[in-house]
Coordinates of C-alpha atoms and ligand atoms in Angstrom, one line a residue:
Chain A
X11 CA -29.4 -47.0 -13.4
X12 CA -32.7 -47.8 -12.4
X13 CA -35.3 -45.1 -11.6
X14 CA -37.0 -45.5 -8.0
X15 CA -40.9 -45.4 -8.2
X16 CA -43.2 -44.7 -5.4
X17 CA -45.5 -47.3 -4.3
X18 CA -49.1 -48.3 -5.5
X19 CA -51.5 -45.4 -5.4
X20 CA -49.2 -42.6 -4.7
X21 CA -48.7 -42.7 -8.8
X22 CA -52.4 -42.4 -9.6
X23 CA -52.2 -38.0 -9.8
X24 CA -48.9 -38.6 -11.8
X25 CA -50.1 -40.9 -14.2
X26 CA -53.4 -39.0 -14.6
X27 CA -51.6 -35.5 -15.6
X28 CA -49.2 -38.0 -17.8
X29 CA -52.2 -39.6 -19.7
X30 CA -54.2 -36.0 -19.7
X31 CA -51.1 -34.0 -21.3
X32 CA -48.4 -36.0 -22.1
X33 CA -46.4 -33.8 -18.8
X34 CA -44.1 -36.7 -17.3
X35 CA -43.5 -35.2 -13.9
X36 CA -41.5 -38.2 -12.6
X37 CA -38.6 -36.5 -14.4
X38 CA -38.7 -33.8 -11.5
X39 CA -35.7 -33.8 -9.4
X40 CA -36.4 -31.0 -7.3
X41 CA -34.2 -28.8 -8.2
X42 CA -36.1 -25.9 -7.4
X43 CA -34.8 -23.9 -10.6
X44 CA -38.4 -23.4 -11.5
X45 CA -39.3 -21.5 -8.6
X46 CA -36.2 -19.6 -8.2
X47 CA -37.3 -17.9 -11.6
X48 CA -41.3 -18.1 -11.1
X49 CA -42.4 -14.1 -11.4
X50 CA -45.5 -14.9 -9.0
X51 CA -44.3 -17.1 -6.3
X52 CA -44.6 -14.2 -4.0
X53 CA -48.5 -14.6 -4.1
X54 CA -48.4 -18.8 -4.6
X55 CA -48.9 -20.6 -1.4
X56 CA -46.9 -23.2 -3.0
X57 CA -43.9 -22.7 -5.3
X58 CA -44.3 -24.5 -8.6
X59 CA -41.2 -27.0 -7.3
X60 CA -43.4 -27.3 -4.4
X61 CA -46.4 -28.1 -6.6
X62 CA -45.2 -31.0 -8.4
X63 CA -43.9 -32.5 -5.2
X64 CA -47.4 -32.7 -3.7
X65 CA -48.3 -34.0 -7.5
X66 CA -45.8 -36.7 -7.3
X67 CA -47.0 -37.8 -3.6
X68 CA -50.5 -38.0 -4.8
X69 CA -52.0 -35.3 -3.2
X70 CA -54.8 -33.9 -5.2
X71 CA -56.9 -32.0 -3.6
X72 CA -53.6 -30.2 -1.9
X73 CA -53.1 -29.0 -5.5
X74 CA -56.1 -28.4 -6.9
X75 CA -57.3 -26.0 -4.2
X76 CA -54.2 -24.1 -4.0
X77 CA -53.5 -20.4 -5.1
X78 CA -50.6 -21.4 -6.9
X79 CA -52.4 -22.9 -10.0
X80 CA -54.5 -19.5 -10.1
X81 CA -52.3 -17.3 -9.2
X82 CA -49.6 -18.7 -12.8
X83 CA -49.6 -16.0 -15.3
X84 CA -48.2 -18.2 -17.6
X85 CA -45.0 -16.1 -18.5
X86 CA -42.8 -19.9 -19.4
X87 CA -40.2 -18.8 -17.3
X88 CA -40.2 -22.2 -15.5
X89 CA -40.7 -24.5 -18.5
X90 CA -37.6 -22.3 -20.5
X91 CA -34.9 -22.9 -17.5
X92 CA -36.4 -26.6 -16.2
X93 CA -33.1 -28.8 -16.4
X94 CA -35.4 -31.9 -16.9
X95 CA -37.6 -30.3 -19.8
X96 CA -40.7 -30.1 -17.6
X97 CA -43.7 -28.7 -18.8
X98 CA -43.9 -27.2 -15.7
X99 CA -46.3 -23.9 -17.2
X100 CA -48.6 -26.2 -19.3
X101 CA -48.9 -28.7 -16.0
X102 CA -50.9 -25.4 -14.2
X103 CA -53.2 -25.1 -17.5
X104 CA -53.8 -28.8 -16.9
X105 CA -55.0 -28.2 -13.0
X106 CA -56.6 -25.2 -14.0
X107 CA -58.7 -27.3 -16.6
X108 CA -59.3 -30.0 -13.7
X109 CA -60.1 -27.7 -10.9
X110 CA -62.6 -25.5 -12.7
X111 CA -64.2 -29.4 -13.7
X112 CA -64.3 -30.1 -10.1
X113 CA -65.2 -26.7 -8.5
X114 CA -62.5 -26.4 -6.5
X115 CA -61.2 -22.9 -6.7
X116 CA -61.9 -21.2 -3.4
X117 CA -63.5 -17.6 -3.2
X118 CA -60.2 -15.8 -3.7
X119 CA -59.0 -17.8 -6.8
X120 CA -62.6 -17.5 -8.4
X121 CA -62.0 -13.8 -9.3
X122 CA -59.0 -15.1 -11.9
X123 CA -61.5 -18.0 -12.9
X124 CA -64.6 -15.6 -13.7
X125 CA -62.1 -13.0 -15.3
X126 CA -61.6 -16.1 -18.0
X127 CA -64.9 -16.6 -18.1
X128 CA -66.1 -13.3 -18.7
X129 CA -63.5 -12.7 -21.3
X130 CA -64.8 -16.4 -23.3
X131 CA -67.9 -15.5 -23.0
X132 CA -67.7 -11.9 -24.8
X133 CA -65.4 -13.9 -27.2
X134 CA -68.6 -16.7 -27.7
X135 CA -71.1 -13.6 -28.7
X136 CA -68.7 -11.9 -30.4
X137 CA -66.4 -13.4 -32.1
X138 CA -64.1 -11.0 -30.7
X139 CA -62.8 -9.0 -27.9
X140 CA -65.4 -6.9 -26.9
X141 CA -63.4 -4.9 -23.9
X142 CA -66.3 -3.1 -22.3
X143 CA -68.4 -6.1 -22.2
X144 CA -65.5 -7.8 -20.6
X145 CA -65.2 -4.9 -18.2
X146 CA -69.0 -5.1 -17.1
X147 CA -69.3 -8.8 -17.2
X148 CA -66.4 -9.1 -15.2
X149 CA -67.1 -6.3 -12.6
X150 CA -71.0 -8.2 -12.5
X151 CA -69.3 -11.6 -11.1
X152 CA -66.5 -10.9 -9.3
X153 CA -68.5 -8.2 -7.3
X154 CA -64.9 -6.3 -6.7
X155 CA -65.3 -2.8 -7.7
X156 CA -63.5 -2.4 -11.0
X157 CA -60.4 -0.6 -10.2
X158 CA -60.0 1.4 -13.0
X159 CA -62.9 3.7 -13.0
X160 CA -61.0 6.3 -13.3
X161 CA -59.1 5.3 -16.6
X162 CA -61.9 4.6 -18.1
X163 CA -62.7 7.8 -18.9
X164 CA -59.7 9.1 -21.1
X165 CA -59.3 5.8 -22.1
X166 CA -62.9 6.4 -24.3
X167 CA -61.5 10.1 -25.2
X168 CA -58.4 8.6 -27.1
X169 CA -60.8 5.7 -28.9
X170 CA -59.2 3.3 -27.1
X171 CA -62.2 1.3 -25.2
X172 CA -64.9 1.1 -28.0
X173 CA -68.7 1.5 -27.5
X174 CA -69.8 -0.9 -29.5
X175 CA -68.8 -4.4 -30.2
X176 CA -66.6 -5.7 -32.9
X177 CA -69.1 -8.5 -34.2
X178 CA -67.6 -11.1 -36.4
X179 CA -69.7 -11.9 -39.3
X180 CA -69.7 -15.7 -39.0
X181 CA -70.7 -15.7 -35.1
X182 CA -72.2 -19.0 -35.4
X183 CA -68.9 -20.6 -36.6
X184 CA -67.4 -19.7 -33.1
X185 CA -71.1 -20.9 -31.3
X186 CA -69.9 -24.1 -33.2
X187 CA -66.7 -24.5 -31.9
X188 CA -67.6 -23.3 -28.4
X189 CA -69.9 -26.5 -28.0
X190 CA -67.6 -28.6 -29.8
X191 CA -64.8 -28.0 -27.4
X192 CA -67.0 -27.5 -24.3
X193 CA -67.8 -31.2 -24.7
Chain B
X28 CA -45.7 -6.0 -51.2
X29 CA -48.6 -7.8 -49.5
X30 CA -48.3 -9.7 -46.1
X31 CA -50.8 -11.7 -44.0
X32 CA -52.0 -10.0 -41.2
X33 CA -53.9 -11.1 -38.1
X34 CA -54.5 -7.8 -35.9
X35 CA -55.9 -9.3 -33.1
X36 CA -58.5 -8.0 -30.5
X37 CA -56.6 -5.4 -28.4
X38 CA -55.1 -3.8 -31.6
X39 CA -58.6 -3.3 -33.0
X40 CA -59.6 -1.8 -29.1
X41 CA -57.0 -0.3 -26.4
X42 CA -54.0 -0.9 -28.4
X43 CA -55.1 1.3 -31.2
X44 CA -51.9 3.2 -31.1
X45 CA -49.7 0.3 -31.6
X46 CA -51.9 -0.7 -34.6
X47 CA -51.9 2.7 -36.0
X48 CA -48.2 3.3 -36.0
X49 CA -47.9 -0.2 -37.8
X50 CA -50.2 0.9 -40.7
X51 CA -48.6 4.1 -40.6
X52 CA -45.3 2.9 -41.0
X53 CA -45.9 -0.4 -43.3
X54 CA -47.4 2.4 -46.1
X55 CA -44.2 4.2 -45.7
X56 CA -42.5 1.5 -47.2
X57 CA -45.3 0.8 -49.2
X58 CA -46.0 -3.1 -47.5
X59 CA -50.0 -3.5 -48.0
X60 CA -51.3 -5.5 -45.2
X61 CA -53.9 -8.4 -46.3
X62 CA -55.9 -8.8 -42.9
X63 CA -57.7 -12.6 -42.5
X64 CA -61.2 -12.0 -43.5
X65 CA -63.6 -12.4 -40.5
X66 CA -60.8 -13.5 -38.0
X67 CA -62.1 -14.1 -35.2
X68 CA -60.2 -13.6 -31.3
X69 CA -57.7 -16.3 -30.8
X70 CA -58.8 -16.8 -27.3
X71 CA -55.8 -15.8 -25.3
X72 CA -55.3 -16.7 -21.6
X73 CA -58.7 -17.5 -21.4
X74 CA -59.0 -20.4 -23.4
X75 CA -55.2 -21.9 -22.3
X76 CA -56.0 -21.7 -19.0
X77 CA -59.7 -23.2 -18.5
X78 CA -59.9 -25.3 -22.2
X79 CA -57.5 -26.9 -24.2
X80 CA -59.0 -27.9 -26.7
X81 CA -60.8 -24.4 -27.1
X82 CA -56.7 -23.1 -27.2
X83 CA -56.5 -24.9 -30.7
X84 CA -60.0 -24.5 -32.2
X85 CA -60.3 -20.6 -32.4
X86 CA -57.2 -19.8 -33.5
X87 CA -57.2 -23.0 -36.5
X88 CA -59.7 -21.2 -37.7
X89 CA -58.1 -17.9 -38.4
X90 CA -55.3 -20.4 -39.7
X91 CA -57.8 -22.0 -42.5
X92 CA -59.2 -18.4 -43.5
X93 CA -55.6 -17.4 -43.9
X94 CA -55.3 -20.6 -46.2
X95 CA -58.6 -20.0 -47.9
X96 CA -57.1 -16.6 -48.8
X97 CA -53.8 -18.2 -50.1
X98 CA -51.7 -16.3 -47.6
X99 CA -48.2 -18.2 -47.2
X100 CA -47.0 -15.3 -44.4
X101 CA -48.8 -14.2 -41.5
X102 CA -47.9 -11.3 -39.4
X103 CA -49.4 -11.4 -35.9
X104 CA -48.2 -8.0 -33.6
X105 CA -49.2 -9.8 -30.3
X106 CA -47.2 -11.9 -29.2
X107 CA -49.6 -13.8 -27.4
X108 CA -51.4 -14.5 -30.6
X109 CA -48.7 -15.5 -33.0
X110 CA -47.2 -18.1 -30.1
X111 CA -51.1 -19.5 -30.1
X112 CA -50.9 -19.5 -34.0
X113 CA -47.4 -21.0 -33.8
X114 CA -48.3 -23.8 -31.5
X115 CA -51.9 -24.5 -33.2
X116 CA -49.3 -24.8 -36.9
X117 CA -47.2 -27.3 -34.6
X118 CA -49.9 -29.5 -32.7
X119 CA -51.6 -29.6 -36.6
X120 CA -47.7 -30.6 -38.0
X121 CA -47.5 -32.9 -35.3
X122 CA -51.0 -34.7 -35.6
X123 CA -51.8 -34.0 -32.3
X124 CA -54.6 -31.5 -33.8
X125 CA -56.8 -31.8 -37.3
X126 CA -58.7 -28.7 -38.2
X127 CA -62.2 -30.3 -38.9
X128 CA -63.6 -30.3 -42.4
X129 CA -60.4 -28.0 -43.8
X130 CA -57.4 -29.1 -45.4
X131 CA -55.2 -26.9 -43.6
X132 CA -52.0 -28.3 -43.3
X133 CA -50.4 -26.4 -40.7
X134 CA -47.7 -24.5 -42.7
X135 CA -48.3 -20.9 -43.0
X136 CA -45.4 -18.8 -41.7
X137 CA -46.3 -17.1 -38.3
X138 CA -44.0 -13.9 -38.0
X139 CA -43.8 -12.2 -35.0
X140 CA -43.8 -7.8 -33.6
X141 CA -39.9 -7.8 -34.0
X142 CA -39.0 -10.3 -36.8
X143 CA -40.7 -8.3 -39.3
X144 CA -39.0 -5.1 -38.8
X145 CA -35.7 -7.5 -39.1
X146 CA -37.2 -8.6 -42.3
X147 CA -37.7 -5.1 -43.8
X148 CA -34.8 -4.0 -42.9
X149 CA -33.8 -2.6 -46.4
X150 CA -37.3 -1.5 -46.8
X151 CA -36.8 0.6 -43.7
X152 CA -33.4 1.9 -43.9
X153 CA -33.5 4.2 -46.5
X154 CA -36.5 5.9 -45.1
X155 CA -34.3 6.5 -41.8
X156 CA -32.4 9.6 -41.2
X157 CA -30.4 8.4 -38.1
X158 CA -29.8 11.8 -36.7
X159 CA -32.9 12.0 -35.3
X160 CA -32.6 9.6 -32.4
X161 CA -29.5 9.6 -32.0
X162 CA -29.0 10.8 -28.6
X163 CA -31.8 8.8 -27.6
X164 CA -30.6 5.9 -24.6
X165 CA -33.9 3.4 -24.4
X166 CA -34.0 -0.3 -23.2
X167 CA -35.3 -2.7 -25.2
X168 CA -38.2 -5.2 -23.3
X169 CA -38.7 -8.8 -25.0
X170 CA -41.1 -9.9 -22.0
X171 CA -42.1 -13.2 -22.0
X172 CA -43.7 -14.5 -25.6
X173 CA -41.5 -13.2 -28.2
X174 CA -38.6 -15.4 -26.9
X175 CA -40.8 -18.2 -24.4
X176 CA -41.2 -21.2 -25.3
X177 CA -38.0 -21.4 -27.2
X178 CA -38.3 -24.8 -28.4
X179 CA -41.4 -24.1 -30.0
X180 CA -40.7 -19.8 -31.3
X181 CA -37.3 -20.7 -32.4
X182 CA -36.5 -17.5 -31.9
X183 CA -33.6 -15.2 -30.5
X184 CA -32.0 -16.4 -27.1
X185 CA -34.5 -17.2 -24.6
X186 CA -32.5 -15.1 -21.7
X187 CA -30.4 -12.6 -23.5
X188 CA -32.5 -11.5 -27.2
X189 CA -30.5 -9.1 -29.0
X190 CA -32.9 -8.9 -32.0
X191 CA -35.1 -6.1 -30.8
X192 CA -31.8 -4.2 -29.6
X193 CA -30.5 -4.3 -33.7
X194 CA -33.5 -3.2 -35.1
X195 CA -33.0 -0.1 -32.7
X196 CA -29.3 0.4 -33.5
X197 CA -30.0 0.5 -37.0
X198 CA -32.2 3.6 -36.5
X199 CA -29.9 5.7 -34.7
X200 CA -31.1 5.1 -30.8
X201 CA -28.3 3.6 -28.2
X202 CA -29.7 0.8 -26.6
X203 CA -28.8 0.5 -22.9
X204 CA -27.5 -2.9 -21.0
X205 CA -29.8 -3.9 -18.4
X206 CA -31.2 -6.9 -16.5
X207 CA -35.2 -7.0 -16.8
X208 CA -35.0 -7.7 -20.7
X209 CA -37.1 -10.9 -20.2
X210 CA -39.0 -10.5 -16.9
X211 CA -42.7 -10.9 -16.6
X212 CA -44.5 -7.4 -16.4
X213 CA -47.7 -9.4 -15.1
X214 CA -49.1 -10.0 -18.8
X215 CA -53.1 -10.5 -18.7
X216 CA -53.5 -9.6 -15.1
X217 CA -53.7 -6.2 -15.5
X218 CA -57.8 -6.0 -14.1
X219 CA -57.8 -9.2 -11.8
X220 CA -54.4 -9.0 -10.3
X221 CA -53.3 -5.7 -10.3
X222 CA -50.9 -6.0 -7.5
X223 CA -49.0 -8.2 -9.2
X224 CA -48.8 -6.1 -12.0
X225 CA -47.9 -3.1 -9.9
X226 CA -45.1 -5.4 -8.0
X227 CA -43.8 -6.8 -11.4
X228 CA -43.4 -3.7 -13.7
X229 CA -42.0 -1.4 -10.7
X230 CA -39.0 -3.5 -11.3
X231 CA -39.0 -3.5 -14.7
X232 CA -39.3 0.8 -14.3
X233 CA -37.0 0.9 -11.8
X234 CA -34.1 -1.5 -13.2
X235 CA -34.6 0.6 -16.8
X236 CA -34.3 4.4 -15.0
X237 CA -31.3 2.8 -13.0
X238 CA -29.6 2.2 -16.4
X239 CA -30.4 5.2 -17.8
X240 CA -32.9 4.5 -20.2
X241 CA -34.4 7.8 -21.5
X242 CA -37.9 5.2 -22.6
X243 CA -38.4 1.7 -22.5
X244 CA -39.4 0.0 -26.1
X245 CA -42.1 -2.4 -26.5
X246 CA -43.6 -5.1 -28.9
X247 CA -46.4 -6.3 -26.8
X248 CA -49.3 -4.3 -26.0
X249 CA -50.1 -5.7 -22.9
X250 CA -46.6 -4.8 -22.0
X251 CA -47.2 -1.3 -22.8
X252 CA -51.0 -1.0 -21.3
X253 CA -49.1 -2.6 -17.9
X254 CA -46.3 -0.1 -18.0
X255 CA -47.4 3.1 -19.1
X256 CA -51.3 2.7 -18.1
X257 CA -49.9 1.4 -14.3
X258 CA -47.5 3.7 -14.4
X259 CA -48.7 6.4 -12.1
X260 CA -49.9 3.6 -10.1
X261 CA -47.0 2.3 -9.4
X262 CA -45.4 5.2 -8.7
X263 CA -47.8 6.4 -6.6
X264 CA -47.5 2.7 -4.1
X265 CA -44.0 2.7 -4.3
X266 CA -43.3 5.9 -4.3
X267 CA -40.9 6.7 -6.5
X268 CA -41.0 9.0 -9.9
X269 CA -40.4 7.4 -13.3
X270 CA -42.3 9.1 -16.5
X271 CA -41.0 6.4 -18.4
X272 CA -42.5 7.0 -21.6
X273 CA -43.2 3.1 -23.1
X274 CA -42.9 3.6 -27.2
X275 CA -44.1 0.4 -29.5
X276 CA -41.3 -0.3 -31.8
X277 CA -43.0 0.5 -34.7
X278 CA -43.6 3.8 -33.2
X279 CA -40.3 4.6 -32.5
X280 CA -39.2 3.4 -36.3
X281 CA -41.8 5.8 -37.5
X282 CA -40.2 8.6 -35.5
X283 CA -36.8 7.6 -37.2
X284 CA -38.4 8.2 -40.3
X285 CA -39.7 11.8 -39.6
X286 CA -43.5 10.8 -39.7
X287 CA -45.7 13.1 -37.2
X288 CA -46.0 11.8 -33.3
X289 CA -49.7 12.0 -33.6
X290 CA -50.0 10.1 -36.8
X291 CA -48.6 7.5 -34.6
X292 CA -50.5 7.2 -31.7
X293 CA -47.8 9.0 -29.9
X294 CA -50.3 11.4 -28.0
X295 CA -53.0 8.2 -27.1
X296 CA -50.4 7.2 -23.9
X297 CA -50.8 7.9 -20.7
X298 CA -47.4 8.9 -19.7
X299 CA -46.6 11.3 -22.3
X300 CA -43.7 11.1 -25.2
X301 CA -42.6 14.2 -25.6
X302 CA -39.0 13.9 -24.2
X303 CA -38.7 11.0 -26.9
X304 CA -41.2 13.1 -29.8
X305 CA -39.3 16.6 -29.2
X306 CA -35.7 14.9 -29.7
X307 CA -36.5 13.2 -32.7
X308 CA -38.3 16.3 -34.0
X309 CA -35.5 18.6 -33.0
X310 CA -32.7 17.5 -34.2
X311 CA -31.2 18.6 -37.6
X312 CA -31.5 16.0 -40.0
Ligands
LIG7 S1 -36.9 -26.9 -12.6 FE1 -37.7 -28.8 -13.4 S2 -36.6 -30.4 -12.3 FE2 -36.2 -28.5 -11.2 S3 -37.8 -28.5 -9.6 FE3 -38.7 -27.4 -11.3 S4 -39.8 -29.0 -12.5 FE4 -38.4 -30.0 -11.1
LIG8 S1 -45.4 -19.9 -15.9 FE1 -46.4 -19.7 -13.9 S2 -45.3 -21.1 -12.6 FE2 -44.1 -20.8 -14.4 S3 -42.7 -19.1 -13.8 FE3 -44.4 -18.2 -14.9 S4 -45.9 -17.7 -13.3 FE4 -44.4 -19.1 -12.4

């Protein structure tokens, strides 16, 4: 059996995601067992089936804008039940990667992005976790009011939000591989 | 004994009860935990989402230290972190990923928040009276990384896991049948999407009190911090009444063993334990 291929430059997104990650999304049949299972597509403007569709007819700013990409919380449902073995949950790390490259996330979808960027940030000067720094950090950028103000509080009574950071020794180790990787 | 331990971030910070009922209960059965020296955060969601490469790095290097210690075992009680240390071991075994300037081959054992107590099993037993919980009903909740990505954890059945459900058995609790075993709870989300988190673990509350689970057990602690810190949350949107107490495994294994609540973090949550604590108090062992 022969497989059908789309013409000339409708392949170009395909074959880009293919050479990025090694995802082959011309195995997608569109079945829409992904998004049948998908936790989040209540808040995705398109399902992940959806998605790779618009993927495999070369629309790439359609993708890379959308909520859907943001909106993943990676829980591998989709990937687990894909009939055709897609990596359909490392396929949204791959348009994350390209649509923070591009600056493409809209206003909405930047609160996610600057969450992660907080959080590798505190990780960069740290070492580790530092969850009050991610707290302020985060709160600073995505100039939403932090919504758990008022769990803050007992969460310090029990010791479980630390005042002061948990500084690795070797910090510059983790500078190291920061700008290694940020290359 | 000694085992390899990476503790991770949120175990050193808001998870503090989880990590204190695992050190509480390990010394019961007299399993000395060998932390990595100087580990450093393995980068979670973060780094997966925005930087690949960065998903490989931070966590190899916990993986070198480990080697550099000549640990063969590493336990890791998140289960984000030990499937990040398990596919960082398999993109090194696959030379798709080299650790620069190490030798580290990729081959220490990553063992995750439920295959350990599986594993010490006879350690554990013996310490158990199984009276105490036994009129205890609770439901057992995987969520996503224990079992996902199956190819690469190898572990248990991706859509019905029974391992957590054994190691509960064997103490003396009744574990009840229900459908949310492997749903999403909303994971890292908890601060930049909460209404997804709210939407996600109502069901998971709601589907558990419907079976008539007495407490929902956990082995993830952002699992727990979305259910029992959201809790009144979500009861509050959807309104509807749970307190659902949501116990860490190793807490409720501790409590099978007679050790104190508090010792155990019990009385750090937000939805209080006492209809589990009293029980397993109570009752004449
Ligand atoms: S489950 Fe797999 S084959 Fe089916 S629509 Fe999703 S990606 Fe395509
Ligand atoms: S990994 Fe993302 S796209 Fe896949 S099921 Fe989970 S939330 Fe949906």
């Amino acid at each position: 059996m022969k497989t059908l291929r789309l013409k000339n430059n409708l392949q170009q997104f395909v074959d880009e995601i293919d050479k990025i990650s090694g995802i082959n999304l011309r195995d997608c049949y569109q079945c829409g067992k992904c998004s049948a299972g998908c936790p989040m597509v209540m808040q995705m403007d398109y399902p992940p089936s959806k998605l790779i569709r618009h993927i495999q007819l070369g629309e790439r700013e359609q993708v890379l804008t959308s909520s859907t990409i943001w909106v993943c919380v990676s829980c591998l449902t989709c990937s687990t039940r894909c009939p055709k073995d897609v990596e359909i949950a490392g396929l949204m790390d791959v348009c994350r990667e390209l649509s923070i490259k591009e600056g493409l996330a809209t206003r909405e979808q930047r609160k996610i992005q600057q969450f992660h960027k907080s959080f590798l940030e505190t990780i960069r000067s740290n070492g580790r976790l530092y969850e009050v720094m991610l707290i302020a950090k985060y709160k600073l950028r995505a100039l939403a009011l932090f919504q758990d103000v008022a769990k803050t509080p007992k969460m310090l009574l029990t010791g479980k939000l630390k005042l002061l950071p948990h500084k690795i020794e070797n910090v510059e180790a983790i500078n190291k591989i920061f700008e290694e990787c940020d290359k | 004994m000694k085992l390899g331990y990476y503790p991770g971030c949120a175990l050193e910070g808001s998870s503090k009860d989880y990590s204190m009922s695992l050190e509480r209960v390990f010394k019961e059965i007299g399993v000395e935990l060998e932390p990595i020296q100087d580990w450093n955060c393995c980068g979670a969601s973060a780094a997966h989402s925005t930087n690949h490469k960065l998903a490989l790095a931070l966590p190899a290097r916990n993986l070198a230290l480990a080697k550099e210690q000549e640990l063969t075992e590493l336990f890791a009680p998140c289960p984000f972190c030990s499937k990040t240390l398990i596919n960082t071991n398999q993109d090194i075994l696959d030379n798709k990923y080299k650790v620069e300037n190490g030798n580290y081959d990729g081959k220490i054992k990553v063992i995750n928040s439920v295959d350990i107590f599986t594993r010490l099993m006879d350690k554990i037993q013996p310490k158990v009276n199984q009276e105490r919980l036994k009129d205890l009903k609770v439901a057992c909740y995987y969520g996503c990384l224990l079992v996902r990505p199956p190819k690469l954890l190898k572990y248990d059945d991706p859509e019905q896991p029974t391992s957590m459900d054994e190691v509960v058995k064997k103490l003396g609790a009744q574990t009840v049948d229900w459908e949310f075993k492997i749903e999403c709870c909303g994971g890292g989300f908890t601060v930049c999407n909460e209404d997804a988190v709210l939407e996600l673990s109502n069901k998971i509350l709601e589907d558990a009190q419907e079976n008539g689970a007495q407490a929902i057990i956990v082995a993830c602690q952002m699992c727990q911090i979305n259910l029992d810190m959201r809790q009144t949350a979500i009861e509050k949107k959807y309104n509807v009444s749970y307190n659902m107490p949501i116990i860490y495994l190793p807490q409720l294994i501790g409590l099978a063993m007679g050790i104190e609540p508090k010792e155990l973090g019990l009385n750090m949550h937000f939805v209080p334990t006492e209809g589990v604590t009293v029980q397993a108090q109570n009752n004449p062992v």
